[in-house]
Amino acid sequence: MLSALARAATRRPLTVMLLWGLFLLLGFGLGTGVFARLSDNVPEVPGTESESAAQYLDRVDPAGESISGVVAGTAVADPGLRAEVERAVADVREVPGVAAVPDPYSTPGLTAEDGRALLIPVTLEGGLDDDAEERTLDAAAERIREIDAPDVHVSGGPLLGQQLGERAQEDVKNAELISLPVVLALLLAVFGGLRSALLPLVIAVSGIAGAFLALFAFSGVTDISVYAIQVTTMLGLGLAVDYALLMLVRFREERRHTEDVVEAVHRTVAAAGRTVLFSGLTVAVSLTGLLVFPSVFLRSMGLAVAAVVVIDMLAALTLLPALLARFGGRIAPAKTRPGGEEGRFFARVARFAARRRIAVLAVVVPALLVLALPVSGMSIAVGDARQLPTDTEARQVHDTVGAHFPAGTGVSPVTVVVGPGADAATADRIEALSPATTGRELPGGATVLEIRPPGPADGKEATELVERVRELRGDEPVEVTGTAARLVDFREMLAERGPWAALTVLTGIFVLLFAFTGSVLLPLRTIATTLLSLAAALGVVVWVFQDGHLAGLLGAEGLGALSLTAPPLIIAIAFGLAMDYELFILARMREARRLTGDDREAVVTGLRRSGRVVTCAALLLAVVFGAFMTGGFSPILQIGLGLTLAVLIDATVVRMLLVPATMALLGRRAWWAPAPLRRAHDRFGLHEEPVEQPRPRVPTGV
């Protein structure tokens, strides 16, 4: 397959480039339409009690969405301001699609006790289509913003999702503006030439276009989270540069041995291309664990990110060979170091780690375990507007309400649906849980109780309230929904499906690594060291964003819990990236071992030849992830920091120290497999055979 791809790309390079050019136009044209389809309904899990109750309420008591305006920064009782607010309220009531706007001056709880802020809730009619709802939202919000006061902001409901989508688009654009020039500068430093440095960026742009197009396609059949844009774009950009870097380094090596550019491309695809293929497959397999969860968000993220990985892989295996066939003759071969040895630093590190293997393991493993300790206290939450930067409108609404109104104002309630056949005493006991409980009758005889928690909608008090209601109801037809209930159900879903997701991923990774190496011990060693580095990275994320240590340096704050999106995405993506680097190194080790038969020297040679590529790739990925951390959106900061640390720890501490130390400890046993599995691998396994280097050409007439 790889040989066929290489031949097609080198035989018809202009056709391949034209097809990818059309793909880019489609991605940046049609694909960017996904920004208008983003959803912030992350914690919804089909089939759970909270989702069942929410759907029941939508059927029997359909209500429109709601938004809230806040006016603050001055005495709201001022006659001039009051008259202006009342005119604005009257105008908003006349907007088509608006169901109700209470008078903030006469409705209890809408005017702050300090007299310096008021709330304007706006409820829309139920049953509006998307276009009508958007027109109503825009008209109502714009009229409230026209009120002449120091602080006037509007957010909430679908408007919050719209604001998050706009912020996501802005953050992606800024991240690309920051990362692409820095990545180009680093590639120039690595290759020393503009042509070589530009080629990975062409593949990276293809990855970004693929990210947009994949998300747009999936948005037609499922909800796409506001987090998906940054996550898929950062990964698509980073992996594209990784794969292109690996292929280009190998191409420049092959150019030292042959003047035929097309032959050098074929040899590159035959060697490094197989590594790219396996790398893409392992990253994609790592993301299949997300498909085990019934959460629409996790499944859509898994599919979208896996699609982007496949697009990057295909671009590296088709577009890059076509570009090299067309322009590769102008790319200088890799320079030969004095003495014929390249990567001396990495060879020295590998020899040191192999020679002092027990000492290395005794220092590195406990250090990583210490970094991983905070994971034992990790908690997740849906989060509120504190996850957003302070300059966003949603955050300004949250901060203003928090500064002027009692705790719990505007917080989503715990909603209890009491069926028509429920015991009245049960409903009374539930209602007595909090004095801040209101109720109303539903068509059909059911009752809805809304209990306002004293803290955040997904805080400890709210989730304990959900669990308490579920304990009190016994066998009665009572269901709980709302933000807190969805969080409780999401946590239960993670606990129930998490082991199966892990088993799926680890089994898939084991099979792929066995197919790549023919060993059963190497996959086990790889999985163990990868989990160790991943736990260390996740532990630091908990320490920073949950516990609040040094969070201010990143423009964030300790929130007492991680975003429920961060841990599963960090684990799935970082695990795949770690396999990426492992395959880079193992490919070179296998090649050296087959040529020399010396197991220990193969480890040193593998790191000597791959260390520079792995280090550069990790640095480039860290730049990409770091650029996405400039947006200030806490979930993306968490994911970005987790992936950056995972990549850097894995590419340095693990691959440069733990890998040679454990390989030296295992010795020849590292490549062992039982006889039946060995025979199966010899027959069915995929091989990356070293290509015999041709002899230097001798000029005719000599």
PDB file of C-alpha atoms in Angstrom, residues 458-590:
ATOM      1  CA  ASP A 458     -22.174  21.948  40.067  1.00  0.00           C
ATOM      2  CA  GLY A 459     -20.625  22.501  43.491  1.00  0.00           C
ATOM      3  CA  LYS A 460     -20.392  20.060  46.359  1.00  0.00           C
ATOM      4  CA  GLU A 461     -23.638  21.264  47.974  1.00  0.00           C
ATOM      5  CA  ALA A 462     -25.563  20.870  44.705  1.00  0.00           C
ATOM      6  CA  THR A 463     -24.297  17.356  43.920  1.00  0.00           C
ATOM      7  CA  GLU A 464     -24.919  16.243  47.520  1.00  0.00           C
ATOM      8  CA  LEU A 465     -28.448  17.611  47.183  1.00  0.00           C
ATOM      9  CA  VAL A 466     -28.983  15.443  44.081  1.00  0.00           C
ATOM     10  CA  GLU A 467     -27.732  12.347  45.892  1.00  0.00           C
ATOM     11  CA  ARG A 468     -29.885  13.145  48.936  1.00  0.00           C
ATOM     12  CA  VAL A 469     -33.040  13.444  46.798  1.00  0.00           C
ATOM     13  CA  ARG A 470     -32.282  10.131  45.112  1.00  0.00           C
ATOM     14  CA  GLU A 471     -31.875   8.503  48.532  1.00  0.00           C
ATOM     15  CA  LEU A 472     -35.152   9.920  49.864  1.00  0.00           C
ATOM     16  CA  ARG A 473     -37.328   8.909  46.913  1.00  0.00           C
ATOM     17  CA  GLY A 474     -36.951   5.179  47.431  1.00  0.00           C
ATOM     18  CA  ASP A 475     -39.053   3.406  44.781  1.00  0.00           C
ATOM     19  CA  GLU A 476     -41.261   6.420  44.120  1.00  0.00           C
ATOM     20  CA  PRO A 477     -41.539   7.813  40.524  1.00  0.00           C
ATOM     21  CA  VAL A 478     -39.205  10.742  41.170  1.00  0.00           C
ATOM     22  CA  GLU A 479     -36.378  11.849  38.844  1.00  0.00           C
ATOM     23  CA  VAL A 480     -33.747  14.563  39.222  1.00  0.00           C
ATOM     24  CA  THR A 481     -32.254  16.701  36.451  1.00  0.00           C
ATOM     25  CA  GLY A 482     -30.392  19.979  36.094  1.00  0.00           C
ATOM     26  CA  THR A 483     -26.677  20.816  35.956  1.00  0.00           C
ATOM     27  CA  ALA A 484     -25.773  19.097  39.222  1.00  0.00           C
ATOM     28  CA  ALA A 485     -27.700  15.930  38.337  1.00  0.00           C
ATOM     29  CA  ARG A 486     -26.026  15.781  34.931  1.00  0.00           C
ATOM     30  CA  LEU A 487     -22.626  16.075  36.609  1.00  0.00           C
ATOM     31  CA  VAL A 488     -23.450  13.244  39.023  1.00  0.00           C
ATOM     32  CA  ASP A 489     -24.553  11.052  36.105  1.00  0.00           C
ATOM     33  CA  PHE A 490     -21.467  11.998  34.081  1.00  0.00           C
ATOM     34  CA  ARG A 491     -19.185  10.968  36.942  1.00  0.00           C
ATOM     35  CA  GLU A 492     -21.011   7.666  37.283  1.00  0.00           C
ATOM     36  CA  MET A 493     -20.696   7.119  33.542  1.00  0.00           C
ATOM     37  CA  LEU A 494     -16.920   7.690  33.703  1.00  0.00           C
ATOM     38  CA  ALA A 495     -16.558   5.311  36.643  1.00  0.00           C
ATOM     39  CA  GLU A 496     -18.647   2.621  34.964  1.00  0.00           C
ATOM     40  CA  ARG A 497     -17.242   2.823  31.430  1.00  0.00           C
ATOM     41  CA  GLY A 498     -13.695   3.993  32.251  1.00  0.00           C
ATOM     42  CA  PRO A 499     -12.235   0.497  32.843  1.00  0.00           C
ATOM     43  CA  TRP A 500     -13.756  -0.754  29.578  1.00  0.00           C
ATOM     44  CA  ALA A 501     -12.355   2.247  27.702  1.00  0.00           C
ATOM     45  CA  ALA A 502      -8.911   1.592  29.180  1.00  0.00           C
ATOM     46  CA  LEU A 503      -9.112  -2.089  28.284  1.00  0.00           C
ATOM     47  CA  THR A 504     -10.111  -1.247  24.707  1.00  0.00           C
ATOM     48  CA  VAL A 505      -7.241   1.193  24.226  1.00  0.00           C
ATOM     49  CA  LEU A 506      -4.571  -0.930  25.918  1.00  0.00           C
ATOM     50  CA  THR A 507      -5.580  -4.019  23.949  1.00  0.00           C
ATOM     51  CA  GLY A 508      -5.495  -2.119  20.653  1.00  0.00           C
ATOM     52  CA  ILE A 509      -2.139  -0.529  21.467  1.00  0.00           C
ATOM     53  CA  PHE A 510      -0.688  -3.887  22.524  1.00  0.00           C
ATOM     54  CA  VAL A 511      -1.768  -5.511  19.244  1.00  0.00           C
ATOM     55  CA  LEU A 512      -0.346  -2.684  17.122  1.00  0.00           C
ATOM     56  CA  LEU A 513       2.951  -2.589  18.996  1.00  0.00           C
ATOM     57  CA  PHE A 514       3.248  -6.369  18.730  1.00  0.00           C
ATOM     58  CA  ALA A 515       2.604  -6.124  14.992  1.00  0.00           C
ATOM     59  CA  PHE A 516       5.310  -3.457  14.785  1.00  0.00           C
ATOM     60  CA  THR A 517       7.958  -5.127  16.993  1.00  0.00           C
ATOM     61  CA  GLY A 518       7.130  -8.850  17.179  1.00  0.00           C
ATOM     62  CA  SER A 519       7.619  -8.653  20.961  1.00  0.00           C
ATOM     63  CA  VAL A 520       5.177  -9.068  23.845  1.00  0.00           C
ATOM     64  CA  LEU A 521       7.435  -7.443  26.454  1.00  0.00           C
ATOM     65  CA  LEU A 522       8.082  -4.212  24.534  1.00  0.00           C
ATOM     66  CA  PRO A 523       4.370  -3.308  24.361  1.00  0.00           C
ATOM     67  CA  LEU A 524       4.025  -3.963  28.107  1.00  0.00           C
ATOM     68  CA  ARG A 525       7.110  -1.869  28.888  1.00  0.00           C
ATOM     69  CA  THR A 526       5.871   0.901  26.597  1.00  0.00           C
ATOM     70  CA  ILE A 527       2.411   0.987  28.168  1.00  0.00           C
ATOM     71  CA  ALA A 528       3.849   1.052  31.712  1.00  0.00           C
ATOM     72  CA  THR A 529       6.272   3.934  31.073  1.00  0.00           C
ATOM     73  CA  THR A 530       3.658   5.872  29.126  1.00  0.00           C
ATOM     74  CA  LEU A 531       1.085   5.594  31.917  1.00  0.00           C
ATOM     75  CA  LEU A 532       3.729   6.794  34.363  1.00  0.00           C
ATOM     76  CA  SER A 533       4.526   9.932  32.371  1.00  0.00           C
ATOM     77  CA  LEU A 534       0.829  10.561  31.720  1.00  0.00           C
ATOM     78  CA  ALA A 535       0.002  10.325  35.440  1.00  0.00           C
ATOM     79  CA  ALA A 536       2.790  12.802  36.221  1.00  0.00           C
ATOM     80  CA  ALA A 537       1.469  15.327  33.682  1.00  0.00           C
ATOM     81  CA  LEU A 538      -2.127  14.970  34.900  1.00  0.00           C
ATOM     82  CA  GLY A 539      -0.954  15.357  38.501  1.00  0.00           C
ATOM     83  CA  VAL A 540       0.588  18.735  37.695  1.00  0.00           C
ATOM     84  CA  VAL A 541      -2.645  19.841  35.974  1.00  0.00           C
ATOM     85  CA  VAL A 542      -4.608  18.962  39.144  1.00  0.00           C
ATOM     86  CA  TRP A 543      -2.056  20.772  41.322  1.00  0.00           C
ATOM     87  CA  VAL A 544      -2.307  23.932  39.195  1.00  0.00           C
ATOM     88  CA  PHE A 545      -5.939  24.245  38.127  1.00  0.00           C
ATOM     89  CA  GLN A 546      -7.781  22.367  40.872  1.00  0.00           C
ATOM     90  CA  ASP A 547      -5.612  23.340  43.839  1.00  0.00           C
ATOM     91  CA  GLY A 548      -4.687  26.774  42.459  1.00  0.00           C
ATOM     92  CA  HIS A 549      -0.876  26.608  42.696  1.00  0.00           C
ATOM     93  CA  LEU A 550       0.754  28.949  40.144  1.00  0.00           C
ATOM     94  CA  ALA A 551      -2.511  29.132  38.179  1.00  0.00           C
ATOM     95  CA  GLY A 552      -2.239  32.923  38.085  1.00  0.00           C
ATOM     96  CA  LEU A 553       0.887  32.652  35.927  1.00  0.00           C
ATOM     97  CA  LEU A 554      -1.315  31.144  33.223  1.00  0.00           C
ATOM     98  CA  GLY A 555      -4.076  33.720  33.607  1.00  0.00           C
ATOM     99  CA  ALA A 556      -6.336  31.282  35.442  1.00  0.00           C
ATOM    100  CA  GLU A 557      -7.395  30.496  38.994  1.00  0.00           C
ATOM    101  CA  GLY A 558      -7.891  27.435  41.143  1.00  0.00           C
ATOM    102  CA  LEU A 559     -11.466  26.261  40.635  1.00  0.00           C
ATOM    103  CA  GLY A 560     -11.533  23.356  43.097  1.00  0.00           C
ATOM    104  CA  ALA A 561     -12.075  20.887  40.249  1.00  0.00           C
ATOM    105  CA  LEU A 562     -10.973  20.238  36.688  1.00  0.00           C
ATOM    106  CA  SER A 563     -13.309  20.704  33.767  1.00  0.00           C
ATOM    107  CA  LEU A 564     -15.034  17.378  33.112  1.00  0.00           C
ATOM    108  CA  THR A 565     -13.739  17.594  29.522  1.00  0.00           C
ATOM    109  CA  ALA A 566     -10.063  17.806  30.455  1.00  0.00           C
ATOM    110  CA  PRO A 567      -9.066  14.448  32.042  1.00  0.00           C
ATOM    111  CA  PRO A 568     -10.540  12.098  29.390  1.00  0.00           C
ATOM    112  CA  LEU A 569      -9.167  14.186  26.526  1.00  0.00           C
ATOM    113  CA  ILE A 570      -5.726  14.604  28.101  1.00  0.00           C
ATOM    114  CA  ILE A 571      -5.492  10.870  28.782  1.00  0.00           C
ATOM    115  CA  ALA A 572      -6.647   9.784  25.315  1.00  0.00           C
ATOM    116  CA  ILE A 573      -4.613  12.291  23.286  1.00  0.00           C
ATOM    117  CA  ALA A 574      -1.434  12.222  25.410  1.00  0.00           C
ATOM    118  CA  PHE A 575      -1.394   8.427  25.348  1.00  0.00           C
ATOM    119  CA  GLY A 576      -1.523   8.503  21.561  1.00  0.00           C
ATOM    120  CA  LEU A 577       1.216  11.144  21.319  1.00  0.00           C
ATOM    121  CA  ALA A 578       3.457   9.103  23.609  1.00  0.00           C
ATOM    122  CA  MET A 579       3.035   6.135  21.278  1.00  0.00           C
ATOM    123  CA  ASP A 580       4.050   8.503  18.479  1.00  0.00           C
ATOM    124  CA  TYR A 581       7.513   9.057  19.945  1.00  0.00           C
ATOM    125  CA  GLU A 582       7.862   5.454  21.048  1.00  0.00           C
ATOM    126  CA  LEU A 583       7.389   4.317  17.470  1.00  0.00           C
ATOM    127  CA  PHE A 584       9.922   6.864  16.178  1.00  0.00           C
ATOM    128  CA  ILE A 585      12.528   5.329  18.507  1.00  0.00           C
ATOM    129  CA  LEU A 586      11.521   1.676  18.127  1.00  0.00           C
ATOM    130  CA  ALA A 587      11.651   1.950  14.341  1.00  0.00           C
ATOM    131  CA  ARG A 588      15.303   3.016  14.489  1.00  0.00           C
ATOM    132  CA  MET A 589      16.096   0.394  17.138  1.00  0.00           C
ATOM    133  CA  ARG A 590      14.603  -2.392  15.034  1.00  0.00           C
TER     134      ARG A 590
END
